[in-house]
Amino acid sequence: MGRTLTTRLLMLPLLLWGVVTLVFILLRVLPGDAATLLTVQVQSQTVRDQIVAELGLDRPLIEQYALFLGDMLRFDMGVSYISGRPVTELLWRSVPVTVELAVMSALIMGVLGVSTGMLAAAFRGRWPDLLIRSVATILFSVPWFWLGILLIVIFSVHLGWLPSFGRLPPQVDYQPITNFVVIDAILTGRPGLIGHWLAHILLPALTVGLTTAGFVTRITRTAFLETMVEDYVRTARMKGMGSWRVFWMHVFRNAALAIVTIFGLMFGAMLGGSVIAEVVFSYPGVGRQMIDAIFQRDYPVVQGGALVVAGLYILVNLATDLSYALIDPRLRAS
Amino acid sequence: MISHLAARPVVAVSWTVVALVLLAAVFAPVLAPFHPIEPAGSDRLLPPGAPGHLLGTDQFGRDVLSRIFWGARPVIIISLAAVVLAVGIGFAVGLVAGYLGGWVDMVLMRLMDVVLAFPLILLAIVIVAALGPGMVNVIIAIAVSQIPIFARLVRALAAREARKDYVLAAQAGGFRSLRIMAREIAPNVVGPVIVQASSTVAVAALFSAALSYLGLGIQPPTPDWGYMVKEGQELLFLSPSAALVPGIFIAVFVTAWNFIGDDLRDVLAVEEVR
């Protein structure tokens, strides 16, 4: 386990500070001169000077850094150069979309990965095991974006079953409240929204879920194989405990630890995969917003997106650490 | 060696795939039947199997097979160079942190934690966004995103080795730390690093393709498998093969490296290190 929960919690502010600093270095310090990049569209020199002064880009780097840290503490992420709107407002619209996609992908990944992993462990060394392992390796070798396109070709172009882009049909009138479609549909009493939403999210979520499920299959398989040979499992069997009881009480709970660990780690791949899937499916999440912003040289939006995604990832990993304590009583003491 | 490969046909096929891609990259000018950038004729969007064009033509009438041959170059160069760079830096960081321990270890590993706080592909995207597109920047971006993986691995191994008798003996013998790290510890931790490196080639190839697909990597008209998928996607309803064919090449190349990585793990009997 290495570090305990308490140390991790204490490290959190340090980690967040590191993340903010890394983003500052990447987008402000590296060559590529933020001042010229940020204001590249602005033709007039006076306007450009004004923007540069407003951003503090004419000041020494260390002073810029101090200003940046101050802004971050106040959750002020600046203003988009293209739309003129505060970055926090833009993120408020796009982040829930990505969270929905990541959660849906995680569901697909979890169900597929854990079930096939358990199946492979049960058939260890025989053909179902070999088949599952080979398919798992192929699945995590397929480029995310290519799998997305393949799904579009099959389900949108050929079969015409599912839409190939967007989050909801354009003709549907959707006024976000929380911007989580399922919650809003319940709040406003419009269950019809959920159907549209599911039809749109299915292909992107499958894209991310399938490409990440292979890792979960592997980890699950190994975790079960390792647990099944433990002494306490043998003891339980010798006591005459029924095989189902042994499985749930001893094997499953212990194997679950390893699987939860991989879920935390895979959430990064989930978010990363979502970025790509959002571009393939023109899905209006934070990933697509960032890629668009990169091409428009809208750096405050790139910066805000990177920080929010990293923040989400850190939170999920923290939640993973907390869930260890729930699964494993030995860790509760720390 | 031969008997090992004969017993594992999948691994033999995987090495063959890697060798073929390497050959395609090196001999692209000889192998490619047409120019990779100039249109081969007036026939656009020919399907695979069309006479004279085994894999068809794209929307500009360029021969897809020729672009696949030339497109093997960036994928080979980027994936191998990024891994070499990541292994080099990650190895050094991990070795120093694991052997010296204390505050050096603390600082280096917290630094790696910061890098790992980002989803790796996102970090690579932000780095190329900052540096600009192009092959060298893509290599740097991918390498940086993979450094912590090697640093953590080597640190865990080196810290374990550092407590062993032969290292204590070397320390008692009065050798300098640098010599102990390079001559004593490094050779003993290299096995797992090779295994990790082979799987990382797969990841690097995927990242490179993804960056190109997003338009942030290799810039057109230079042929690149990832970008070819992007160009093909615009015509998905007209000719799905234009987007699907180059992607198959990426998938096969990456799958081959993953099978090779698995096999090396078995052969070198590497246990999981957390």
mmCIF file of C-alpha atoms in Angstrom, chain A residues 3 11 14-15 17-20 22-23 26-27 30-32 37 133-134 137-138 140-146 149-150 152-153 156-158 164 218-219 222 226 258 261 265 267-269 271-273 275-276 279-281 287 290-291 294-295 297 299 302 305-307 309-311 313-314 317, chain B residues 10 106 110-111 113-123 125-133 152 202-203 206-211 213-216 219 225-227 229-230 232-233 236-238 240-241 243-248 250-256 258-259 262 265-266 272 274:
data_model
loop_
_atom_site.group_PDB
_atom_site.id
_atom_site.type_symbol
_atom_site.label_atom_id
_atom_site.label_comp_id
_atom_site.label_asym_id
_atom_site.label_seq_id
_atom_site.Cartn_x
_atom_site.Cartn_y
_atom_site.Cartn_z
ATOM 1 C CA ARG A 3 1.401 5.403 1.948
ATOM 2 C CA MET A 11 -0.210 15.664 0.444
ATOM 3 C CA LEU A 14 0.903 20.050 -2.243
ATOM 4 C CA LEU A 15 -0.241 17.979 -5.195
ATOM 5 C CA TRP A 17 -0.129 23.297 -6.010
ATOM 6 C CA GLY A 18 2.148 21.141 -8.165
ATOM 7 C CA VAL A 19 -0.574 20.653 -10.769
ATOM 8 C CA VAL A 20 -1.302 24.393 -10.955
ATOM 9 C CA LEU A 22 2.908 22.521 -14.003
ATOM 10 C CA VAL A 23 0.063 24.028 -16.023
ATOM 11 C CA LEU A 26 3.466 24.482 -19.739
ATOM 12 C CA LEU A 27 1.282 27.313 -20.945
ATOM 13 C CA LEU A 30 7.549 27.291 -22.325
ATOM 14 C CA PRO A 31 8.638 28.785 -25.635
ATOM 15 C CA GLY A 32 5.704 29.671 -27.823
ATOM 16 C CA LEU A 37 -0.209 33.325 -28.830
ATOM 17 C CA ARG A 133 -7.219 -12.717 -22.852
ATOM 18 C CA SER A 134 -6.507 -12.347 -26.566
ATOM 19 C CA THR A 137 -5.187 -7.444 -25.541
ATOM 20 C CA ILE A 138 -6.614 -6.540 -28.930
ATOM 21 C CA PHE A 140 -6.622 -2.132 -25.524
ATOM 22 C CA SER A 141 -4.450 -2.012 -28.634
ATOM 23 C CA VAL A 142 -7.150 -0.485 -30.820
ATOM 24 C CA PRO A 143 -6.916 3.310 -31.141
ATOM 25 C CA TRP A 144 -9.836 4.930 -29.289
ATOM 26 C CA PHE A 145 -10.722 7.209 -32.171
ATOM 27 C CA TRP A 146 -10.663 4.381 -34.683
ATOM 28 C CA ILE A 149 -15.356 5.527 -36.166
ATOM 29 C CA LEU A 150 -15.897 1.789 -36.581
ATOM 30 C CA ILE A 152 -20.257 4.948 -36.314
ATOM 31 C CA VAL A 153 -19.817 2.967 -39.538
ATOM 32 C CA SER A 156 -25.010 4.875 -37.727
ATOM 33 C CA VAL A 157 -23.997 4.437 -41.373
ATOM 34 C CA HIS A 158 -25.022 0.813 -41.995
ATOM 35 C CA SER A 164 -23.264 9.631 -34.735
ATOM 36 C CA ARG A 218 -6.575 -8.741 -16.882
ATOM 37 C CA ILE A 219 -6.407 -7.291 -13.397
ATOM 38 C CA THR A 222 -5.007 -12.093 -11.888
ATOM 39 C CA GLU A 226 -4.070 -15.026 -6.722
ATOM 40 C CA ALA A 258 -7.199 -4.982 -6.496
ATOM 41 C CA THR A 261 -7.334 0.120 -7.253
ATOM 42 C CA LEU A 265 -6.200 4.430 -12.052
ATOM 43 C CA PHE A 267 -10.461 6.810 -14.377
ATOM 44 C CA GLY A 268 -7.535 8.739 -15.867
ATOM 45 C CA ALA A 269 -7.750 6.631 -19.002
ATOM 46 C CA LEU A 271 -11.102 10.951 -18.872
ATOM 47 C CA GLY A 272 -8.347 10.798 -21.505
ATOM 48 C CA GLY A 273 -10.439 8.492 -23.670
ATOM 49 C CA VAL A 275 -11.348 13.703 -24.650
ATOM 50 C CA ILE A 276 -10.727 11.710 -27.835
ATOM 51 C CA VAL A 279 -13.808 14.840 -30.713
ATOM 52 C CA VAL A 280 -14.875 11.771 -32.745
ATOM 53 C CA PHE A 281 -18.549 12.153 -31.819
ATOM 54 C CA GLY A 287 -12.210 17.528 -24.003
ATOM 55 C CA MET A 290 -10.075 22.100 -24.978
ATOM 56 C CA ILE A 291 -9.148 20.812 -28.430
ATOM 57 C CA ILE A 294 -6.116 24.841 -28.710
ATOM 58 C CA PHE A 295 -6.852 25.530 -32.381
ATOM 59 C CA ARG A 297 -5.341 29.712 -29.315
ATOM 60 C CA TYR A 299 -5.331 29.503 -23.803
ATOM 61 C CA VAL A 302 -7.085 25.142 -22.369
ATOM 62 C CA GLY A 305 -9.842 22.515 -18.847
ATOM 63 C CA ALA A 306 -6.496 20.936 -17.943
ATOM 64 C CA LEU A 307 -6.848 22.028 -14.313
ATOM 65 C CA VAL A 309 -9.685 17.420 -15.530
ATOM 66 C CA ALA A 310 -6.627 16.927 -13.307
ATOM 67 C CA GLY A 311 -8.707 18.023 -10.299
ATOM 68 C CA TYR A 313 -8.809 12.739 -11.510
ATOM 69 C CA ILE A 314 -7.224 13.591 -8.158
ATOM 70 C CA ASN A 317 -8.199 8.716 -6.747
ATOM 71 C CA VAL B 10 1.210 -15.333 -31.692
ATOM 72 C CA MET B 106 10.656 12.528 -1.613
ATOM 73 C CA ARG B 110 6.228 14.034 -5.529
ATOM 74 C CA LEU B 111 7.264 15.599 -8.847
ATOM 75 C CA ASP B 113 2.967 12.403 -8.691
ATOM 76 C CA VAL B 114 2.227 15.826 -10.173
ATOM 77 C CA VAL B 115 2.785 14.538 -13.710
ATOM 78 C CA LEU B 116 0.631 11.484 -12.958
ATOM 79 C CA ALA B 117 -2.165 13.717 -11.652
ATOM 80 C CA PHE B 118 -3.087 14.311 -15.296
ATOM 81 C CA PRO B 119 -4.621 11.722 -17.546
ATOM 82 C CA LEU B 120 -1.494 10.947 -19.603
ATOM 83 C CA ILE B 121 -2.981 11.590 -23.037
ATOM 84 C CA LEU B 122 -4.304 14.944 -21.810
ATOM 85 C CA LEU B 123 -0.854 15.902 -20.569
ATOM 86 C CA ILE B 125 -2.093 17.101 -25.639
ATOM 87 C CA VAL B 126 -1.344 20.137 -23.456
ATOM 88 C CA ILE B 127 2.415 19.789 -24.057
ATOM 89 C CA VAL B 128 2.072 19.730 -27.866
ATOM 90 C CA ALA B 129 -0.440 22.544 -27.583
ATOM 91 C CA ALA B 130 2.250 24.573 -25.796
ATOM 92 C CA LEU B 131 5.210 23.524 -27.942
ATOM 93 C CA GLY B 132 3.396 23.379 -31.274
ATOM 94 C CA PRO B 133 2.943 20.440 -33.636
ATOM 95 C CA ARG B 152 8.269 4.652 -10.202
ATOM 96 C CA ALA B 202 2.435 0.300 -27.823
ATOM 97 C CA VAL B 203 1.145 3.201 -25.734
ATOM 98 C CA LEU B 206 -1.384 4.967 -29.777
ATOM 99 C CA PHE B 207 -0.645 8.430 -28.371
ATOM 100 C CA SER B 208 1.160 9.453 -31.538
ATOM 101 C CA ALA B 209 -1.778 8.315 -33.659
ATOM 102 C CA ALA B 210 -4.232 10.087 -31.346
ATOM 103 C CA LEU B 211 -2.285 13.359 -31.454
ATOM 104 C CA TYR B 213 -5.874 12.390 -35.361
ATOM 105 C CA LEU B 214 -6.584 15.485 -33.266
ATOM 106 C CA GLY B 215 -4.516 17.517 -35.738
ATOM 107 C CA LEU B 216 -1.820 18.265 -33.152
ATOM 108 C CA GLN B 219 1.028 17.822 -40.035
ATOM 109 C CA TRP B 225 -1.702 6.702 -40.087
ATOM 110 C CA GLY B 226 -3.506 8.708 -37.411
ATOM 111 C CA TYR B 227 -4.085 11.707 -39.637
ATOM 112 C CA VAL B 229 -8.060 8.256 -40.214
ATOM 113 C CA LYS B 230 -9.043 11.861 -39.548
ATOM 114 C CA GLY B 232 -11.091 9.578 -43.984
ATOM 115 C CA GLN B 233 -13.649 10.376 -41.286
ATOM 116 C CA LEU B 236 -17.368 8.320 -43.754
ATOM 117 C CA PHE B 237 -20.739 8.107 -45.479
ATOM 118 C CA LEU B 238 -19.130 8.011 -48.950
ATOM 119 C CA PRO B 240 -15.817 4.131 -44.869
ATOM 120 C CA SER B 241 -12.634 2.303 -45.929
ATOM 121 C CA ALA B 243 -10.922 5.967 -42.360
ATOM 122 C CA LEU B 244 -10.945 2.306 -41.387
ATOM 123 C CA VAL B 245 -7.936 0.967 -43.358
ATOM 124 C CA PRO B 246 -5.172 3.119 -41.776
ATOM 125 C CA GLY B 247 -6.636 2.426 -38.329
ATOM 126 C CA ILE B 248 -6.283 -1.316 -38.867
ATOM 127 C CA ILE B 250 -2.252 1.131 -36.128
ATOM 128 C CA ALA B 251 -4.241 -1.516 -34.263
ATOM 129 C CA VAL B 252 -2.170 -4.397 -35.660
ATOM 130 C CA PHE B 253 1.141 -2.654 -34.873
ATOM 131 C CA VAL B 254 0.053 -1.832 -31.312
ATOM 132 C CA THR B 255 -1.412 -5.304 -30.711
ATOM 133 C CA ALA B 256 1.884 -6.838 -31.840
ATOM 134 C CA ASN B 258 1.410 -5.707 -26.526
ATOM 135 C CA PHE B 259 1.766 -9.419 -27.281
ATOM 136 C CA ASP B 262 3.357 -10.070 -22.490
ATOM 137 C CA ARG B 265 7.061 -10.649 -19.089
ATOM 138 C CA ASP B 266 6.744 -14.439 -19.122
ATOM 139 C CA GLU B 272 4.433 -7.195 -10.676
ATOM 140 C CA ARG B 274 3.721 -1.766 -7.207
#
